[in-house]
Short mmCIF file of C-alpha atoms in Angstrom, two decimals:
data_model
loop_
_atom_site.label_atom_id
_atom_site.label_comp_id
_atom_site.label_asym_id
_atom_site.label_seq_id
_atom_site.Cartn_x
_atom_site.Cartn_y
_atom_site.Cartn_z
CA MET A 1 65.29 16.82 77.65
CA ASN A 2 62.79 14.62 75.85
CA PHE A 3 64.22 11.11 76.14
CA LEU A 4 61.56 9.76 73.72
CA LYS A 5 63.11 11.68 70.82
CA LEU A 6 66.71 10.60 71.53
CA THR A 7 68.44 8.41 69.02
CA LYS A 8 69.95 5.12 70.06
CA ASN A 9 73.43 6.65 70.06
CA GLU A 10 72.28 9.55 72.23
CA LEU A 11 70.55 7.17 74.67
CA TYR A 12 73.72 5.15 74.81
CA LEU A 13 75.74 8.25 75.65
CA VAL A 14 73.27 9.32 78.40
CA SER A 15 73.26 5.82 79.86
CA ALA A 16 77.04 5.67 79.74
CA PHE A 17 77.36 9.05 81.42
CA THR A 18 74.84 8.11 84.14
CA GLY A 19 76.68 4.84 84.71
CA PHE A 20 79.94 6.74 84.92
CA LEU A 21 78.50 9.10 87.57
CA ILE A 22 77.15 6.20 89.62
CA ALA A 23 80.47 4.40 89.37
CA LEU A 24 82.29 7.57 90.35
CA ILE A 25 80.05 8.05 93.40
CA VAL A 26 80.50 4.43 94.41
CA LEU A 27 84.26 4.57 93.94
CA THR A 28 84.51 7.88 95.78
CA PHE A 29 82.25 7.36 98.75
CA TYR A 30 81.84 3.58 99.13
CA MET A 31 85.30 2.25 98.41
CA PRO A 32 87.45 1.59 101.49
CA ASN A 33 90.16 4.07 102.38
CA TYR A 34 93.26 2.26 103.58
CA TYR A 35 96.16 3.76 105.47
CA GLU A 36 99.60 2.29 106.15
CA SER A 37 99.20 1.08 109.73
CA GLN A 38 97.16 -2.03 110.45
CA GLU A 39 96.28 -0.72 113.95
CA PRO A 40 93.15 1.40 114.53
CA VAL A 41 93.78 5.14 114.62
CA SER A 42 92.80 6.89 117.85
CA LEU A 43 90.86 10.14 117.48
CA ASP A 44 89.62 12.41 120.26
CA VAL A 45 86.94 14.95 119.38
CA PRO A 46 86.56 17.49 122.21
CA ARG A 47 83.28 19.28 122.72
CA GLY A 48 82.93 22.31 120.48
CA THR A 49 85.25 20.95 117.76
CA THR A 50 84.18 21.93 114.25
CA LEU A 51 83.70 19.39 111.47
CA ASN A 52 86.39 21.11 109.39
CA LYS A 53 88.85 20.68 112.25
CA VAL A 54 88.02 16.97 112.51
CA ILE A 55 88.42 16.51 108.75
CA ASP A 56 91.79 18.30 108.84
CA THR A 57 92.90 15.93 111.60
CA LEU A 58 91.65 12.86 109.71
CA TYR A 59 93.55 14.00 106.63
CA ASP A 60 96.74 14.62 108.63
CA LEU A 61 96.43 11.15 110.17
CA GLY A 62 96.04 9.62 106.71
CA VAL A 63 92.57 8.24 107.45
CA VAL A 64 91.01 10.10 104.51
CA PRO A 65 92.89 10.86 101.28
CA ASN A 66 90.73 13.79 100.21
CA LYS A 67 89.24 16.48 102.47
CA THR A 68 86.72 17.71 99.90
CA ASN A 69 85.24 14.26 99.42
CA MET A 70 84.92 13.88 103.19
CA LYS A 71 83.10 17.21 103.41
CA ILE A 72 80.69 16.17 100.65
CA ALA A 73 80.04 12.83 102.37
CA ALA A 74 79.41 14.65 105.66
CA TRP A 75 76.92 16.93 103.93
CA ILE A 76 75.14 14.01 102.22
CA SER A 77 74.89 12.03 105.49
CA GLY A 78 74.05 15.00 107.66
CA THR A 79 77.13 14.47 109.84
CA ASP A 80 77.90 18.18 109.64
CA ASN A 81 74.97 18.70 112.04
CA LYS A 82 75.36 15.48 114.06
CA LEU A 83 79.07 15.42 114.92
CA LYS A 84 79.52 13.93 118.42
CA ALA A 85 82.35 14.67 120.80
CA GLY A 86 84.03 11.55 122.02
CA HIS A 87 86.87 9.09 121.69
CA TYR A 88 87.10 7.04 118.52
CA GLU A 89 89.16 4.02 117.51
CA LEU A 90 88.99 4.10 113.71
CA PRO A 91 89.57 0.73 112.01
CA ASN A 92 91.49 0.60 108.77
CA GLY A 93 89.48 0.50 105.55
CA LEU A 94 86.46 2.67 106.38
CA ASN A 95 84.86 4.46 103.45
CA TYR A 96 83.75 8.08 103.72
CA LEU A 97 80.12 7.31 104.54
CA GLN A 98 81.02 4.68 107.14
CA LEU A 99 83.35 7.17 108.78
CA CYS A 100 80.58 9.79 108.80
CA ASP A 101 78.20 7.33 110.40
CA LEU A 102 80.73 6.53 113.12
CA LEU A 103 81.38 10.21 113.87
CA SER A 104 77.66 10.90 114.22
CA LYS A 105 77.21 8.25 116.94
CA GLY A 106 80.09 9.02 119.23
CA ILE A 107 81.70 7.08 122.04
CA PRO A 108 81.88 9.25 125.19
CA LEU A 109 85.35 10.25 126.30
CA PRO A 110 86.32 8.87 129.70
CA GLN A 111 85.76 11.44 132.44
CA LYS A 112 87.13 11.83 135.94
CA LEU A 113 85.22 13.16 138.92
CA ILE A 114 87.21 15.79 140.83
CA THR A 115 85.99 17.55 143.97
CA ILE A 116 87.61 20.92 144.61
CA GLN A 117 87.33 22.04 148.21
CA GLU A 118 85.96 25.51 148.90
CA GLY A 119 88.65 27.90 150.09
CA ILE A 120 91.46 25.92 148.46
CA TRP A 121 94.80 27.63 147.88
CA GLN A 122 96.00 27.81 144.27
CA GLU A 123 99.05 25.61 144.92
CA LYS A 124 96.87 22.98 146.59
CA LEU A 125 94.49 23.09 143.64
CA ALA A 126 97.39 22.53 141.24
CA GLN A 127 98.54 19.54 143.32
CA LEU A 128 95.00 18.12 143.45
CA LEU A 129 94.67 18.31 139.66
CA HIS A 130 98.12 16.83 139.21
CA LYS A 131 97.17 13.86 141.37
CA GLY A 132 93.73 13.37 139.84
CA MET A 133 94.28 14.43 136.24
CA GLY A 134 98.02 14.36 135.66
CA ILE A 135 98.06 18.12 135.13
CA SER A 136 101.49 19.75 135.35
CA VAL A 137 101.71 21.81 138.56
CA LYS A 138 104.28 24.07 136.93
CA GLU A 139 102.11 24.71 133.85
CA PHE A 140 99.01 25.30 135.98
CA MET A 141 100.77 27.84 138.19
CA LYS A 142 102.42 29.52 135.22
CA LEU A 143 99.08 30.01 133.46
CA SER A 144 97.56 31.25 136.73
CA ARG A 145 99.94 34.22 136.55
CA ASP A 146 99.96 34.65 132.76
CA ARG A 147 98.43 38.10 132.28
CA LYS A 148 97.74 37.57 128.58
CA PHE A 149 95.85 34.36 129.33
CA ILE A 150 94.01 36.01 132.24
CA ARG A 151 92.89 38.86 129.96
CA SER A 152 91.62 36.30 127.44
CA LEU A 153 89.25 35.09 130.16
CA GLY A 154 87.68 38.54 130.29
CA LEU A 155 89.23 39.42 133.65
CA LYS A 156 90.50 42.97 133.97
CA ASN A 157 92.88 44.27 136.63
CA VAL A 158 93.60 40.70 137.72
CA ASN A 159 97.19 39.50 137.92
CA TYR A 160 96.65 36.08 139.51
CA LEU A 161 93.78 33.62 139.08
CA GLU A 162 93.59 32.60 142.73
CA GLY A 163 90.11 33.55 143.89
CA TYR A 164 88.61 33.55 140.41
CA LEU A 165 88.15 29.78 140.07
CA LEU A 166 84.95 28.30 141.49
CA PRO A 167 85.37 25.21 143.69
CA ASN A 168 82.81 22.46 143.17
CA THR A 169 82.59 18.85 142.04
CA TYR A 170 83.40 18.58 138.35
CA TYR A 171 83.66 16.00 135.60
CA PHE A 172 86.76 16.57 133.50
CA TYR A 173 87.57 14.69 130.31
CA GLU A 174 90.70 12.60 130.57
CA GLY A 175 93.50 14.38 128.78
CA SER A 176 92.14 17.83 129.64
CA THR A 177 94.89 20.46 129.70
CA ALA A 178 95.66 22.96 132.45
CA LYS A 179 94.35 25.71 130.18
CA GLU A 180 91.04 23.92 129.53
CA ILE A 181 90.47 23.35 133.24
CA LEU A 182 91.32 26.94 134.16
CA ILE A 183 88.92 28.21 131.48
CA LYS A 184 86.13 25.99 132.81
CA LEU A 185 86.62 26.97 136.46
CA SER A 186 86.87 30.65 135.56
CA LYS A 187 83.69 30.55 133.47
CA LYS A 188 81.82 28.92 136.34
CA MET A 189 82.88 31.75 138.65
CA GLN A 190 81.96 34.39 136.08
CA GLN A 191 78.47 32.93 135.80
CA ILE A 192 77.86 33.98 139.40
CA PHE A 193 78.99 37.55 138.84
CA SER A 194 77.09 37.91 135.57
CA GLU A 195 73.75 37.47 137.35
CA ALA A 196 71.73 40.69 137.43
CA LYS A 197 70.92 40.34 141.14
CA VAL A 198 74.60 39.98 142.03
CA ILE A 199 75.57 43.00 139.94
CA GLU A 200 72.83 45.04 141.61
CA ARG A 201 73.83 43.83 145.06
CA MET A 202 77.47 44.85 144.55
CA LYS A 203 76.26 48.33 143.62
CA GLU A 204 74.25 48.49 146.85
CA LEU A 205 77.31 47.51 148.86
CA HIS A 206 79.60 49.83 146.87
CA MET A 207 81.91 46.86 146.31
CA ASN A 208 83.35 45.31 143.17
CA GLU A 209 83.95 41.69 142.19
CA LYS A 210 87.52 41.62 143.50
CA GLN A 211 86.45 42.98 146.89
CA ILE A 212 83.60 40.48 147.21
CA LEU A 213 85.89 37.58 146.28
CA THR A 214 88.55 38.81 148.70
CA LEU A 215 86.07 39.02 151.56
CA ALA A 216 84.58 35.65 150.58
CA SER A 217 88.03 34.06 150.62
CA ILE A 218 88.57 35.30 154.19
CA ILE A 219 85.17 33.95 155.24
CA ASP A 220 85.98 30.57 153.67
CA GLY A 221 89.33 30.57 155.44
CA GLU A 222 87.74 31.24 158.82
CA SER A 223 85.27 28.38 159.06
CA ASN A 224 84.20 25.06 157.61
CA ILE A 225 80.67 25.53 158.91
CA VAL A 226 78.51 27.06 156.18
CA GLU A 227 75.86 28.10 158.71
CA GLU A 228 78.40 30.49 160.27
CA PHE A 229 79.37 32.23 157.04
CA LYS A 230 76.80 35.02 157.13
CA LYS A 231 77.49 35.77 160.79
CA ILE A 232 81.24 35.95 160.10
CA SER A 233 80.52 38.14 157.07
CA GLY A 234 78.46 40.43 159.31
CA VAL A 235 81.45 40.85 161.65
CA TYR A 236 83.75 41.88 158.81
CA HIS A 237 81.21 44.20 157.22
CA ASN A 238 80.76 45.85 160.63
CA ARG A 239 84.52 46.26 161.02
CA LEU A 240 84.92 47.68 157.52
CA LYS A 241 82.19 50.25 158.19
CA ARG A 242 83.91 51.33 161.41
CA GLY A 243 87.35 51.50 159.84
CA MET A 244 88.66 48.81 162.18
CA LEU A 245 91.47 46.41 161.41
CA LEU A 246 89.96 43.15 160.16
CA GLN A 247 92.49 41.07 162.14
CA ALA A 248 91.66 38.00 160.08
CA ASP A 249 93.86 35.00 160.86
CA PRO A 250 93.48 33.45 157.35
CA THR A 251 95.34 36.44 155.90
CA ILE A 252 98.29 35.70 158.19
CA GLN A 253 98.19 32.04 157.21
CA TYR A 254 98.24 33.17 153.59
CA ILE A 255 101.40 35.19 154.22
CA VAL A 256 103.32 32.45 156.04
CA ARG A 257 102.24 29.51 153.85
CA HIS A 258 105.45 29.83 151.79
CA ARG A 259 107.62 30.30 154.88
CA ARG A 260 106.78 27.16 156.85
CA ARG A 261 104.85 23.92 156.43
CA LYS A 262 102.49 24.28 159.41
CA VAL A 263 100.33 27.39 159.23
CA ASN A 264 97.46 26.59 161.57
CA LYS A 265 99.24 28.08 164.56
CA ILE A 266 99.90 31.81 164.36
CA TYR A 267 102.69 33.40 166.40
CA TYR A 268 102.86 36.97 167.69
CA LYS A 269 105.85 37.60 165.41
CA ASP A 270 103.64 36.73 162.41
CA LEU A 271 101.32 39.62 163.26
CA ALA A 272 104.19 42.07 162.71
CA ILE A 273 105.05 40.89 159.18
CA ASP A 274 105.01 43.85 156.83
CA SER A 275 102.69 42.72 154.05
CA PRO A 276 99.65 44.34 152.43
CA TYR A 277 97.85 41.07 153.23
CA ASN A 278 98.47 41.54 156.97
CA THR A 279 95.05 42.62 158.24
CA TYR A 280 96.50 43.02 161.74
CA LYS A 281 98.69 45.80 160.37
CA TYR A 282 96.77 47.38 157.50
CA ARG A 283 93.13 48.47 157.44
CA GLY A 284 90.60 47.39 154.87
CA LEU A 285 90.61 44.33 152.64
CA PRO A 286 93.82 42.70 151.33
CA PRO A 287 94.78 43.49 147.72
CA ALA A 288 93.33 40.25 146.32
CA PRO A 289 91.67 36.96 147.31
CA ILE A 290 93.71 34.63 149.53
CA ASN A 291 92.12 31.40 148.24
CA ASN A 292 89.41 30.20 145.87
CA PRO A 293 86.13 30.77 147.74
CA GLY A 294 83.02 28.72 147.16
CA LYS A 295 79.57 29.99 146.27
CA ASP A 296 78.33 29.83 149.88
CA ALA A 297 81.08 32.18 151.04
CA ILE A 298 80.47 34.49 148.07
CA MET A 299 76.76 34.70 148.88
CA ALA A 300 77.65 35.38 152.52
CA ALA A 301 79.96 38.22 151.47
CA LEU A 302 77.14 39.66 149.37
CA TYR A 303 74.44 39.14 151.99
CA PRO A 304 76.00 39.39 155.47
CA GLY A 305 74.03 38.53 158.56
CA LYS A 306 72.58 41.58 160.28
CA ASN A 307 74.26 41.71 163.69
CA ASN A 308 76.30 43.98 165.93
CA TYR A 309 79.15 41.54 166.43
CA LEU A 310 82.71 42.79 166.08
CA TYR A 311 84.68 39.79 167.37
CA PHE A 312 84.70 36.02 167.30
CA VAL A 313 86.95 33.22 168.52
CA ALA A 314 86.99 29.44 168.15
CA ASP A 315 84.80 27.55 170.60
CA GLY A 316 86.80 24.33 170.54
CA SER A 317 84.18 22.28 168.73
CA GLY A 318 84.80 23.57 165.20
CA GLY A 319 82.57 26.61 165.50
CA HIS A 320 82.97 30.12 166.91
CA VAL A 321 81.71 32.29 169.75
CA PHE A 322 80.73 35.83 168.74
CA SER A 323 80.77 38.99 170.84
CA LYS A 324 79.90 42.67 170.56
CA THR A 325 82.45 44.14 172.99
CA ILE A 326 86.18 43.71 173.50
CA SER A 327 85.72 42.76 177.15
CA GLN A 328 83.30 39.99 176.24
CA HIS A 329 85.63 38.85 173.48
CA LEU A 330 88.62 38.66 175.84
CA ARG A 331 86.62 36.47 178.20
CA ASN A 332 85.74 34.19 175.29
CA VAL A 333 89.40 34.05 174.27
CA GLN A 334 90.38 33.11 177.82
CA SER A 335 87.78 30.35 177.85
CA TYR A 336 89.09 28.98 174.57
CA ARG A 337 92.69 29.01 175.82
CA GLY A 338 91.60 27.20 178.97
CA TRP A 339 89.89 24.54 176.86
CA ARG A 340 92.95 24.21 174.61
CA ASN A 341 95.30 23.80 177.58
CA SER A 342 93.03 21.14 179.06
CA GLN A 343 93.19 19.23 175.80
CA ARG A 344 96.98 19.21 175.89
CA HIS A 345 97.02 17.51 179.28
CA ASN A 346 94.48 14.85 178.30
#
C-alpha cells in the first residue's frame, strides 16, 4: 500500500484501525484479570506438565478468562518453551503477560529427602513413605499388586512390585502420590537392567531379570556388609549349579513375617513350612524377590565371587564365616552357638 497516495479519509481510517488494534492488544494482554477471591491462588506445576494442561487449570481456577488469549500471550512471550515446574502463589489481577513471566521463572516445589534402605520389605517401604511423605499405606500396597498398573510400567510376568523398586536416597516433591513414587522407583530399577552389559551378563548366566532380582534380594537379606555380597553370591551360585537346596534364612523370615512380629530368630518348625519360598524344602530360587534389593546386591548376583564355598554362618561380629565342606561348616556353627550362649550369660 502506498501511504503517500492515500486521501485524508483513507489515512484516517488506517490510523483508526491501527489504533483499534493497539487498544485491543492492550486491553487483551495488559489489562488485569480479576477473579472472585481476594486470596492468591495456589498452583502446582509438576515436572513434565504441558503448557496446555497449565492453561486448562488456570482457566478452571478462574485465573484467566480466555484460554486462547493465554496461549497467544505464551507464544508472544516465549513461555511455551520456558515453562518451569514449581509451586506458584498467583496474586489477583495479573494480566496475561505478567502471568506468563511468572510461569517462566518458577519457584521450586518443596522437596523431601527420603532414604530407602537396601533390602527393605514392601510393607516397610510403604510405612516409611507414609511417615516421611504422608503416602497412604493402603494405596501404596494396592498399587503394588495392581496388575494393570504393573503392566503400564513395562513389567511382564510380574504380579507384585516388591523387588522391582530400587532403594536409594531420593528427593521427592511434597504432595507426590503413591503412583508417582512407584513409577520413579521402578524406572530407576529398570535403568540398571536396560544397560547392555547387564543384558549380556544375564545371557551368560542363563538367568533373567526376575531370577537376578530374587537372588539379589536373598543376598541383601543375608548381610549388611557390602564387601561380603559377592562371596555370598558365590555360595548361592555354587549351590544352584550343584542342585543343592539354597537353605537361605531370609526366605524363611519372608514367610513368617506375617505370622509373628519377631522374625530374626528362626525355629526348626519354620523350616518345615510348606511354601514355594521355603528354600530349606524346595530347590532352586523362590518364585519372586523377597525384598527390594539395592544395586550392590544386584551387581553381586550378576558377578559372584569365584570361590568353592558352599556354606556360611554368622561370626558374631556382623559378618560371616565361610566353608567348603559340611564338617567345617558344622564346626563353625558350633563356634557361633558357643559365642551366642556366652553372650546370654554376660
